[in-house]
mmCIF file of C-alpha atoms and ligand atoms in Angstrom:
data_model
loop_
_atom_site.group_PDB
_atom_site.id
_atom_site.type_symbol
_atom_site.label_atom_id
_atom_site.label_comp_id
_atom_site.label_asym_id
_atom_site.label_seq_id
_atom_site.Cartn_x
_atom_site.Cartn_y
_atom_site.Cartn_z
ATOM 1 C CA UNK A 661 -0.137 -0.043 0.046
ATOM 2 C CA UNK A 662 1.043 3.698 -0.279
ATOM 3 C CA UNK A 663 0.267 6.437 2.147
ATOM 4 C CA UNK A 664 -0.519 9.612 0.381
ATOM 5 C CA UNK A 665 0.365 12.640 2.607
ATOM 6 C CA UNK A 666 -1.720 15.729 2.278
ATOM 7 C CA UNK A 667 -0.253 19.131 0.769
ATOM 8 C CA UNK A 668 0.656 20.793 4.016
ATOM 9 C CA UNK A 669 1.934 18.005 6.135
ATOM 10 C CA UNK A 670 5.565 18.374 6.939
ATOM 11 C CA UNK A 671 8.730 16.405 7.860
ATOM 12 C CA UNK A 672 7.336 15.715 11.348
ATOM 13 C CA UNK A 673 4.320 14.020 10.204
ATOM 14 C CA UNK A 674 6.252 12.034 7.477
ATOM 15 C CA UNK A 675 8.754 10.864 10.034
ATOM 16 C CA UNK A 676 5.885 9.939 12.377
ATOM 17 C CA UNK A 677 4.265 7.623 9.793
ATOM 18 C CA UNK A 678 7.551 6.028 9.007
ATOM 19 C CA UNK A 679 8.350 5.353 12.603
ATOM 20 C CA UNK A 680 4.744 3.954 13.069
ATOM 21 C CA UNK A 681 5.607 1.587 10.096
ATOM 22 C CA UNK A 682 8.851 0.487 11.489
ATOM 23 C CA UNK A 683 7.191 -0.286 15.071
ATOM 24 C CA UNK A 684 5.065 -2.703 12.942
ATOM 25 C CA UNK A 685 7.932 -4.369 11.292
ATOM 26 C CA UNK A 686 7.533 -2.467 8.020
ATOM 27 C CA UNK A 687 9.540 -0.234 6.041
ATOM 28 C CA UNK A 688 8.421 3.135 4.803
ATOM 29 C CA UNK A 689 9.915 4.327 1.544
ATOM 30 C CA UNK A 690 9.498 8.138 0.871
ATOM 31 C CA UNK A 691 8.841 9.641 -2.653
ATOM 32 C CA UNK A 692 8.486 13.257 -2.944
ATOM 33 C CA UNK A 693 6.865 14.179 -6.250
ATOM 34 C CA UNK A 694 5.857 17.584 -7.819
ATOM 35 C CA UNK A 695 2.221 17.090 -7.011
ATOM 36 C CA UNK A 696 2.281 14.670 -4.062
ATOM 37 C CA UNK A 697 4.398 13.053 -1.225
ATOM 38 C CA UNK A 698 3.822 9.356 -0.803
ATOM 39 C CA UNK A 699 5.254 6.600 1.519
ATOM 40 C CA UNK A 700 5.399 3.269 0.037
ATOM 41 C CA UNK A 701 4.800 0.534 2.624
ATOM 42 C CA UNK A 702 6.955 -2.699 2.342
ATOM 43 C CA UNK A 703 6.495 -5.587 4.273
ATOM 44 C CA UNK A 704 3.817 -7.947 5.393
ATOM 45 C CA UNK A 705 0.881 -5.742 5.834
ATOM 46 C CA UNK A 706 -2.450 -6.693 8.092
ATOM 47 C CA UNK A 707 -5.915 -5.641 7.725
ATOM 48 C CA UNK A 708 -5.926 -2.953 10.455
ATOM 49 C CA UNK A 709 -3.005 -1.151 9.110
ATOM 50 C CA UNK A 710 -4.962 1.003 6.548
ATOM 51 C CA UNK A 711 -7.389 2.508 9.048
ATOM 52 C CA UNK A 712 -4.478 2.984 11.689
ATOM 53 C CA UNK A 713 -2.425 5.036 9.109
ATOM 54 C CA UNK A 714 -5.442 7.003 7.804
ATOM 55 C CA UNK A 715 -6.176 8.272 11.346
ATOM 56 C CA UNK A 716 -2.665 9.706 11.534
ATOM 57 C CA UNK A 717 -2.004 13.584 11.329
ATOM 58 C CA UNK A 718 -0.756 14.509 7.718
ATOM 59 C CA UNK A 719 -2.258 11.634 5.908
ATOM 60 C CA UNK A 720 -4.544 12.129 3.063
ATOM 61 C CA UNK A 721 -5.491 8.640 2.119
ATOM 62 C CA UNK A 722 -3.870 5.237 2.191
ATOM 63 C CA UNK A 723 -4.155 3.129 -1.190
ATOM 64 C CA UNK A 724 -3.648 -0.555 -1.447
ATOM 65 C CA UNK A 725 -1.269 -1.146 -4.431
ATOM 66 C CA UNK A 726 -2.626 -3.772 -6.846
ATOM 67 C CA UNK A 727 0.557 -4.915 -8.330
ATOM 68 C CA UNK A 728 2.867 -7.486 -6.773
ATOM 69 C CA UNK A 729 5.988 -5.138 -7.389
ATOM 70 C CA UNK A 730 5.538 -1.895 -5.524
ATOM 71 C CA UNK A 731 8.549 0.535 -5.480
ATOM 72 C CA UNK A 732 9.192 0.063 -8.963
ATOM 73 C CA UNK A 733 5.680 0.671 -9.960
ATOM 74 C CA UNK A 734 4.054 3.903 -11.238
ATOM 75 C CA UNK A 735 1.336 3.600 -8.530
ATOM 76 C CA UNK A 736 4.269 4.420 -5.983
ATOM 77 C CA UNK A 737 5.994 6.880 -8.078
ATOM 78 C CA UNK A 738 4.173 8.453 -11.093
ATOM 79 C CA UNK A 739 7.220 10.710 -12.276
ATOM 80 C CA UNK A 740 10.038 9.033 -14.234
ATOM 81 C CA UNK A 741 13.345 8.198 -12.176
ATOM 82 C CA UNK A 742 16.486 9.806 -13.148
ATOM 83 C CA UNK A 743 19.602 7.853 -12.406
ATOM 84 C CA UNK A 744 22.987 9.832 -12.412
ATOM 85 C CA UNK A 745 26.079 7.755 -13.405
ATOM 86 C CA UNK A 746 28.999 10.303 -13.021
ATOM 87 C CA UNK A 747 27.826 13.313 -14.725
ATOM 88 C CA UNK A 748 25.433 11.432 -17.118
ATOM 89 C CA UNK A 749 21.648 11.125 -16.279
ATOM 90 C CA UNK A 750 19.723 8.121 -17.473
ATOM 91 C CA UNK A 751 15.997 8.710 -17.806
ATOM 92 C CA UNK A 752 16.242 12.423 -18.202
ATOM 93 C CA UNK A 753 15.072 12.527 -21.890
ATOM 94 C CA UNK A 754 18.427 12.532 -23.562
ATOM 95 C CA UNK A 755 19.591 8.994 -25.147
ATOM 96 C CA UNK A 756 22.482 7.462 -23.209
ATOM 97 C CA UNK A 757 24.848 5.472 -24.916
ATOM 98 C CA UNK A 758 26.896 2.841 -23.194
ATOM 99 C CA UNK A 759 29.473 1.067 -25.286
ATOM 100 C CA UNK A 760 32.612 -0.956 -25.133
ATOM 101 C CA UNK A 761 33.820 -4.562 -25.316
ATOM 102 C CA UNK A 762 32.060 -7.482 -24.116
ATOM 103 C CA UNK A 763 35.220 -8.521 -22.136
ATOM 104 C CA UNK A 764 38.219 -6.676 -20.862
ATOM 105 C CA UNK A 765 41.188 -8.249 -22.650
ATOM 106 C CA UNK A 766 44.116 -6.028 -22.608
ATOM 107 C CA UNK A 767 44.825 -2.366 -21.644
ATOM 108 C CA UNK A 768 45.394 -1.269 -25.257
ATOM 109 C CA UNK A 769 42.275 -2.956 -26.408
ATOM 110 C CA UNK A 770 40.249 -1.242 -23.723
ATOM 111 C CA UNK A 771 41.859 2.198 -23.810
ATOM 112 C CA UNK A 772 41.590 2.246 -27.703
ATOM 113 C CA UNK A 773 37.969 1.377 -27.455
ATOM 114 C CA UNK A 774 37.125 3.804 -24.846
ATOM 115 C CA UNK A 775 38.732 6.653 -26.788
ATOM 116 C CA UNK A 776 36.758 5.634 -30.018
ATOM 117 C CA UNK A 777 33.358 5.211 -28.543
ATOM 118 C CA UNK A 778 33.988 8.535 -26.535
ATOM 119 C CA UNK A 779 34.789 10.295 -29.906
ATOM 120 C CA UNK A 780 31.650 8.854 -31.616
ATOM 121 C CA UNK A 781 29.368 10.209 -28.795
ATOM 122 C CA UNK A 782 29.054 7.430 -26.169
ATOM 123 C CA UNK A 783 28.792 8.698 -22.578
ATOM 124 C CA UNK A 784 29.438 5.636 -20.523
ATOM 125 C CA UNK A 785 32.046 2.661 -21.127
ATOM 126 C CA UNK A 786 31.287 -0.837 -20.553
ATOM 127 C CA UNK A 787 33.765 -3.852 -20.369
ATOM 128 C CA UNK A 788 33.330 -7.188 -18.424
ATOM 129 C CA UNK A 789 35.961 -8.082 -16.003
ATOM 130 C CA UNK A 790 34.139 -10.918 -14.435
ATOM 131 C CA UNK A 791 32.147 -12.776 -17.174
ATOM 132 C CA UNK A 792 29.510 -15.280 -17.025
ATOM 133 C CA UNK A 793 30.192 -17.972 -19.362
ATOM 134 C CA UNK A 794 27.943 -20.780 -20.593
ATOM 135 C CA UNK A 795 30.881 -23.086 -20.987
ATOM 136 C CA UNK A 796 33.553 -23.314 -18.065
ATOM 137 C CA UNK A 797 36.134 -23.708 -21.097
ATOM 138 C CA UNK A 798 35.572 -20.173 -22.268
ATOM 139 C CA UNK A 799 36.981 -16.853 -21.408
ATOM 140 C CA UNK A 800 35.945 -15.897 -18.057
ATOM 141 C CA UNK A 801 37.492 -12.582 -17.567
ATOM 142 C CA UNK A 802 40.590 -11.035 -16.032
ATOM 143 C CA UNK A 803 38.965 -10.305 -12.589
ATOM 144 C CA UNK A 804 40.414 -7.505 -10.436
ATOM 145 C CA UNK A 805 43.236 -6.924 -13.080
ATOM 146 C CA UNK A 806 40.155 -6.045 -15.400
ATOM 147 C CA UNK A 807 38.925 -3.715 -13.164
ATOM 148 C CA UNK A 808 42.126 -1.823 -12.927
ATOM 149 C CA UNK A 809 42.212 -1.524 -16.718
ATOM 150 C CA UNK A 810 38.629 -0.308 -16.731
ATOM 151 C CA UNK A 811 39.684 2.338 -14.103
ATOM 152 C CA UNK A 812 42.418 3.389 -16.187
ATOM 153 C CA UNK A 813 40.027 3.754 -19.293
ATOM 154 C CA UNK A 814 38.043 6.194 -16.980
ATOM 155 C CA UNK A 815 41.151 8.104 -16.045
ATOM 156 C CA UNK A 816 42.100 8.550 -19.786
ATOM 157 C CA UNK A 817 38.718 9.395 -21.243
ATOM 158 C CA UNK A 818 36.595 10.649 -18.280
ATOM 159 C CA UNK A 819 33.919 8.384 -19.217
ATOM 160 C CA UNK A 820 32.086 6.785 -16.314
ATOM 161 C CA UNK A 821 32.222 2.855 -16.456
ATOM 162 C CA UNK A 822 29.874 0.140 -15.773
ATOM 163 C CA UNK A 823 30.957 -3.630 -15.350
ATOM 164 C CA UNK A 824 29.271 -6.915 -14.147
ATOM 165 C CA UNK A 825 29.343 -8.140 -10.839
ATOM 166 C CA UNK A 826 28.777 -11.933 -10.524
ATOM 167 C CA UNK A 827 28.656 -12.802 -6.943
ATOM 168 C CA UNK A 828 27.703 -11.145 -3.764
ATOM 169 C CA UNK A 829 31.105 -11.775 -2.391
ATOM 170 C CA UNK A 830 32.570 -9.649 -5.288
ATOM 171 C CA UNK A 831 30.165 -6.527 -4.919
ATOM 172 C CA UNK A 832 32.247 -4.543 -2.594
ATOM 173 C CA UNK A 833 35.342 -5.102 -4.808
ATOM 174 C CA UNK A 834 33.600 -4.278 -7.902
ATOM 175 C CA UNK A 835 32.036 -1.268 -6.465
ATOM 176 C CA UNK A 836 35.278 0.289 -5.513
ATOM 177 C CA UNK A 837 36.129 0.547 -9.057
ATOM 178 C CA UNK A 838 33.067 0.990 -10.973
ATOM 179 C CA UNK A 839 30.469 3.808 -11.642
ATOM 180 C CA UNK A 840 27.638 1.503 -12.334
ATOM 181 C CA UNK A 841 27.204 -2.228 -11.250
ATOM 182 C CA UNK A 842 25.703 -4.504 -13.996
ATOM 183 C CA UNK A 843 23.668 -7.533 -12.859
ATOM 184 C CA UNK A 844 23.688 -9.840 -15.958
ATOM 185 C CA UNK A 845 20.710 -11.908 -17.567
ATOM 186 C CA UNK A 846 21.789 -15.111 -15.800
ATOM 187 C CA UNK A 847 21.810 -13.476 -12.313
ATOM 188 C CA UNK A 848 18.507 -11.535 -12.602
ATOM 189 C CA UNK A 849 16.921 -13.835 -10.069
ATOM 190 C CA UNK A 850 20.097 -14.532 -7.959
ATOM 191 C CA UNK A 851 18.270 -12.743 -5.040
ATOM 192 C CA UNK A 852 21.276 -12.954 -2.721
ATOM 193 C CA UNK A 853 23.195 -10.866 -5.168
ATOM 194 C CA UNK A 854 20.258 -8.496 -5.653
ATOM 195 C CA UNK A 855 20.111 -7.934 -1.960
ATOM 196 C CA UNK A 856 23.835 -7.106 -1.791
ATOM 197 C CA UNK A 857 23.990 -4.547 -4.922
ATOM 198 C CA UNK A 858 20.704 -3.176 -3.054
ATOM 199 C CA UNK A 859 22.871 -2.507 0.007
ATOM 200 C CA UNK A 860 25.304 -0.366 -1.975
ATOM 201 C CA UNK A 861 24.351 3.147 -3.263
ATOM 202 C CA UNK A 862 25.997 2.587 -6.630
ATOM 203 C CA UNK A 863 23.454 2.872 -9.735
ATOM 204 C CA UNK A 864 22.516 -0.497 -10.844
ATOM 205 C CA UNK A 865 21.788 -1.899 -14.369
ATOM 206 C CA UNK A 866 19.448 -4.859 -14.096
ATOM 207 C CA UNK A 867 19.296 -7.026 -17.313
ATOM 208 C CA UNK A 868 16.363 -8.998 -18.176
ATOM 209 C CA UNK A 869 16.809 -12.741 -17.477
ATOM 210 C CA UNK A 870 16.737 -14.727 -20.796
ATOM 211 C CA UNK A 871 13.430 -16.404 -19.871
ATOM 212 C CA UNK A 872 11.944 -13.911 -17.454
ATOM 213 C CA UNK A 873 8.551 -12.149 -17.688
ATOM 214 C CA UNK A 874 8.346 -8.573 -17.381
ATOM 215 C CA UNK A 875 6.835 -8.992 -13.950
ATOM 216 C CA UNK A 876 9.546 -11.120 -12.696
ATOM 217 C CA UNK A 877 12.025 -8.601 -13.981
ATOM 218 C CA UNK A 878 10.174 -5.942 -12.024
ATOM 219 C CA UNK A 879 10.222 -8.109 -8.887
ATOM 220 C CA UNK A 880 14.044 -8.476 -9.208
ATOM 221 C CA UNK A 881 14.234 -4.531 -9.278
ATOM 222 C CA UNK A 882 12.056 -4.623 -6.338
ATOM 223 C CA UNK A 883 14.744 -6.605 -4.395
ATOM 224 C CA UNK A 884 17.311 -3.732 -5.118
ATOM 225 C CA UNK A 885 14.947 -1.097 -4.384
ATOM 226 C CA UNK A 886 13.661 -2.652 -1.118
ATOM 227 C CA UNK A 887 17.120 -2.600 0.254
ATOM 228 C CA UNK A 888 17.253 1.212 -0.160
ATOM 229 C CA UNK A 889 19.001 1.632 -3.403
ATOM 230 C CA UNK A 890 16.860 3.460 -5.578
ATOM 231 C CA UNK A 891 19.224 3.972 -8.546
ATOM 232 C CA UNK A 892 18.190 1.171 -10.973
ATOM 233 C CA UNK A 893 18.019 1.027 -14.667
ATOM 234 C CA UNK A 894 16.578 -1.899 -16.498
ATOM 235 C CA UNK A 895 17.917 -3.315 -19.715
ATOM 236 C CA UNK A 896 16.209 -5.273 -22.224
ATOM 237 C CA UNK A 897 18.637 -7.763 -23.808
ATOM 238 C CA UNK A 898 16.644 -10.199 -25.693
ATOM 239 C CA UNK A 899 14.650 -13.282 -24.634
ATOM 240 C CA UNK A 900 14.867 -16.943 -25.659
ATOM 241 C CA UNK A 901 12.214 -17.937 -28.241
ATOM 242 C CA UNK A 902 11.979 -20.881 -30.689
ATOM 243 C CA UNK A 903 13.857 -18.745 -33.282
ATOM 244 C CA UNK A 904 17.376 -19.871 -33.931
ATOM 245 C CA UNK A 905 18.627 -17.387 -36.526
ATOM 246 C CA UNK A 906 19.300 -14.935 -33.780
ATOM 247 C CA UNK A 907 20.971 -15.526 -30.448
ATOM 248 C CA UNK A 908 17.809 -14.206 -28.523
ATOM 249 C CA UNK A 909 14.770 -12.317 -29.776
ATOM 250 C CA UNK A 910 14.844 -8.715 -28.894
ATOM 251 C CA UNK A 911 11.595 -7.889 -27.196
ATOM 252 C CA UNK A 912 10.988 -4.242 -28.386
ATOM 253 C CA UNK A 913 7.518 -4.332 -26.752
ATOM 254 C CA UNK A 914 9.160 -4.652 -23.434
ATOM 255 C CA UNK A 915 10.276 -0.991 -23.620
ATOM 256 C CA UNK A 916 6.888 0.778 -23.923
ATOM 257 C CA UNK A 917 5.558 -1.875 -21.455
ATOM 258 C CA UNK A 918 8.100 -0.834 -18.970
ATOM 259 C CA UNK A 919 7.554 2.714 -19.532
ATOM 260 C CA UNK A 920 3.666 2.263 -18.759
ATOM 261 C CA UNK A 921 4.390 -0.021 -15.577
ATOM 262 C CA UNK A 922 7.477 1.483 -13.926
ATOM 263 C CA UNK A 923 8.915 4.818 -13.465
ATOM 264 C CA UNK A 924 12.513 3.140 -13.810
ATOM 265 C CA UNK A 925 14.639 4.012 -16.818
ATOM 266 C CA UNK A 926 14.671 1.128 -19.621
ATOM 267 C CA UNK A 927 17.589 0.678 -22.070
ATOM 268 C CA UNK A 928 18.165 -1.819 -24.859
ATOM 269 C CA UNK A 929 21.046 -4.100 -25.511
ATOM 270 C CA UNK A 930 20.806 -5.156 -29.349
ATOM 271 C CA UNK A 931 24.198 -6.780 -29.248
ATOM 272 C CA UNK A 932 23.126 -9.414 -26.977
ATOM 273 C CA UNK A 933 19.422 -8.994 -28.135
ATOM 274 C CA UNK A 934 20.279 -10.261 -31.625
ATOM 275 C CA UNK A 935 23.812 -11.946 -31.342
ATOM 276 C CA UNK A 936 24.917 -10.735 -34.940
ATOM 277 C CA UNK A 937 26.720 -7.618 -35.649
ATOM 278 C CA UNK A 938 24.525 -6.523 -38.646
ATOM 279 C CA UNK A 939 21.473 -6.653 -36.716
ATOM 280 C CA UNK A 940 22.586 -4.260 -33.915
ATOM 281 C CA UNK A 941 21.935 -0.901 -35.745
ATOM 282 C CA UNK A 942 18.367 -1.917 -37.019
ATOM 283 C CA UNK A 943 17.527 -3.129 -33.415
ATOM 284 C CA UNK A 944 19.080 -0.026 -31.821
ATOM 285 C CA UNK A 945 16.963 2.133 -34.098
ATOM 286 C CA UNK A 946 13.800 0.251 -33.093
ATOM 287 C CA UNK A 947 14.637 0.418 -29.468
ATOM 288 C CA UNK A 948 15.089 4.265 -29.621
ATOM 289 C CA UNK A 949 11.709 4.500 -31.720
ATOM 290 C CA UNK A 950 9.941 2.738 -29.010
ATOM 291 C CA UNK A 951 11.151 5.041 -26.369
ATOM 292 C CA UNK A 952 14.329 3.509 -24.784
ATOM 293 C CA UNK A 953 16.335 5.772 -22.521
ATOM 294 C CA UNK A 954 19.510 4.486 -23.772
ATOM 295 C CA UNK A 955 21.528 1.844 -25.512
ATOM 296 C CA UNK A 956 24.241 -0.742 -24.530
ATOM 297 C CA UNK A 957 26.367 -1.674 -27.569
ATOM 298 C CA UNK A 958 29.337 -4.075 -27.705
ATOM 299 C CA UNK A 959 32.419 -2.559 -29.656
ATOM 300 C CA UNK A 960 35.921 -4.134 -30.390
ATOM 301 C CA UNK A 961 38.843 -2.887 -32.296
ATOM 302 C CA UNK A 962 39.156 -6.270 -34.037
ATOM 303 C CA UNK A 963 35.900 -8.188 -33.613
ATOM 304 C CA UNK A 964 37.367 -11.223 -35.457
ATOM 305 C CA UNK A 965 40.068 -11.460 -32.604
ATOM 306 C CA UNK A 966 37.725 -10.753 -29.683
ATOM 307 C CA UNK A 967 37.791 -13.438 -26.784
ATOM 308 C CA UNK A 968 34.128 -12.923 -26.293
ATOM 309 C CA UNK A 969 31.152 -11.976 -28.362
ATOM 310 C CA UNK A 970 33.213 -10.828 -31.496
ATOM 311 C CA UNK A 971 30.140 -11.736 -33.894
ATOM 312 C CA UNK A 972 27.846 -9.396 -32.225
ATOM 313 C CA UNK A 973 30.469 -6.554 -31.709
ATOM 314 C CA UNK A 974 30.831 -3.544 -33.965
ATOM 315 C CA UNK A 975 34.022 -2.112 -35.218
ATOM 316 C CA UNK A 976 34.828 1.486 -34.583
ATOM 317 C CA UNK A 977 33.700 2.446 -37.806
ATOM 318 C CA UNK A 978 30.398 0.511 -37.572
ATOM 319 C CA UNK A 979 29.872 2.070 -34.283
ATOM 320 C CA UNK A 980 30.273 5.750 -35.697
ATOM 321 C CA UNK A 981 27.665 4.785 -38.351
ATOM 322 C CA UNK A 982 25.366 3.523 -35.650
ATOM 323 C CA UNK A 983 25.653 6.654 -33.768
ATOM 324 C CA UNK A 984 25.045 8.801 -36.691
ATOM 325 C CA UNK A 985 21.696 6.877 -37.507
ATOM 326 C CA UNK A 986 20.691 6.835 -33.906
ATOM 327 C CA UNK A 987 21.380 10.608 -33.807
ATOM 328 C CA UNK A 988 19.257 11.300 -36.909
ATOM 329 C CA UNK A 989 16.317 9.130 -35.819
ATOM 330 C CA UNK A 990 16.457 10.827 -32.145
ATOM 331 C CA UNK A 991 16.188 14.369 -33.459
ATOM 332 C CA UNK A 992 13.266 13.190 -35.687
ATOM 333 C CA UNK A 993 11.452 12.202 -32.430
ATOM 334 C CA UNK A 994 12.620 15.251 -30.590
ATOM 335 C CA UNK A 995 15.435 13.848 -28.634
ATOM 336 C CA UNK A 996 19.118 13.779 -28.835
ATOM 337 C CA UNK A 997 22.160 11.745 -27.680
ATOM 338 C CA UNK A 998 23.161 12.536 -24.123
ATOM 339 C CA UNK A 999 26.523 14.542 -24.196
ATOM 340 C CA UNK A 1000 27.054 15.315 -20.435
ATOM 341 C CA UNK A 1001 29.733 12.674 -20.174
ATOM 342 C CA UNK A 1002 33.268 13.390 -19.977
ATOM 343 C CA UNK A 1003 34.556 16.915 -19.408
ATOM 344 C CA UNK A 1004 38.110 16.527 -19.444
HETATM 345 C C1 PEP B 2280 27.035 -8.654 -21.198
HETATM 346 O O1 PEP B 2280 26.706 -7.671 -21.149
HETATM 347 O O2 PEP B 2280 28.305 -8.732 -21.686
HETATM 348 C C2 PEP B 2280 26.461 -9.968 -20.969
HETATM 349 C C3 PEP B 2280 27.018 -10.980 -20.446
HETATM 350 O O3 PEP B 2280 25.143 -9.709 -20.926
HETATM 351 P P1 PEP B 2280 23.926 -10.644 -20.567
HETATM 352 O O4 PEP B 2280 23.941 -10.661 -19.152
HETATM 353 O O5 PEP B 2280 22.805 -9.872 -21.227
HETATM 354 O O6 PEP B 2280 24.106 -11.888 -21.261
HETATM 355 MN MN1 MN B 2281 28.936 -9.895 -24.326
#
């Protein structure tokens, strides 16, 4: 349920409601909007609670939330969330492009790619140091060494960085190096990991699990939000279907659906969404047309030598072309590519 406070209620009334909830073993999550201030109630509620809260000073009304996800839903927060990563804002209207290699391989590969994607207009740099791998025999990442290389790319370009965290034990280490934590598709329902990233105050990119429904995805976001971390961005990265031509089927409809159900920003990853480099630009354009807040694109200096996901990676030149097409489409729908990135 949500507690809607009346227009002239102050901090004292809000604090009283929150402490009453805590006395009852519940949590109160505050959302101050332009038009109303609401307190989202999280935890096991009971029938008498509604009347009890409605009688408190400053409370206008208490409304039950019909959806199983609460803090991620529009009922709790009608206005869009804006998530800051360094100087970049995701969800503020401008299109944020995150780009970089699937995996950190060498310092040269990473720094060259970071410079190239920055020059082409990307505002956040990506690269995996801890890689989830379907086969134990494939490249699994450089670990902390990879994090150091990413930090160096940030140093040289000023771009904030995002990298995946695979286990709850690594959250503290990865958070020390990165500006944004990525929870990958395979870990979308690793609830212990979600709790742990929820305890940090780093922005989190939560990828959709490859067989997850939209409701399951929002419930996973709920794990992070209910730990107090409100900096969550969702990422559609394709789902498993019967189609084998593509690696995954990019669910473009998820973008406007999320927009309707949730205040959280949603970005699209057409690299994993298709698994083929020549499908990345068409699907990136489709995602922007559908209202995505940003894109995540895999880029590699020499995709044919990449240790991971070379077939879906763009060369620097192809990435530049993607950016110019995305920019043209964005302006035709009254949007533009975010530039707030690296002020070096
Ligand atoms: C990745 O971003 O490189 C990755 C492993 O993505 P996903 O979790 O979507 O498969
Ligand atoms: Mn990848």
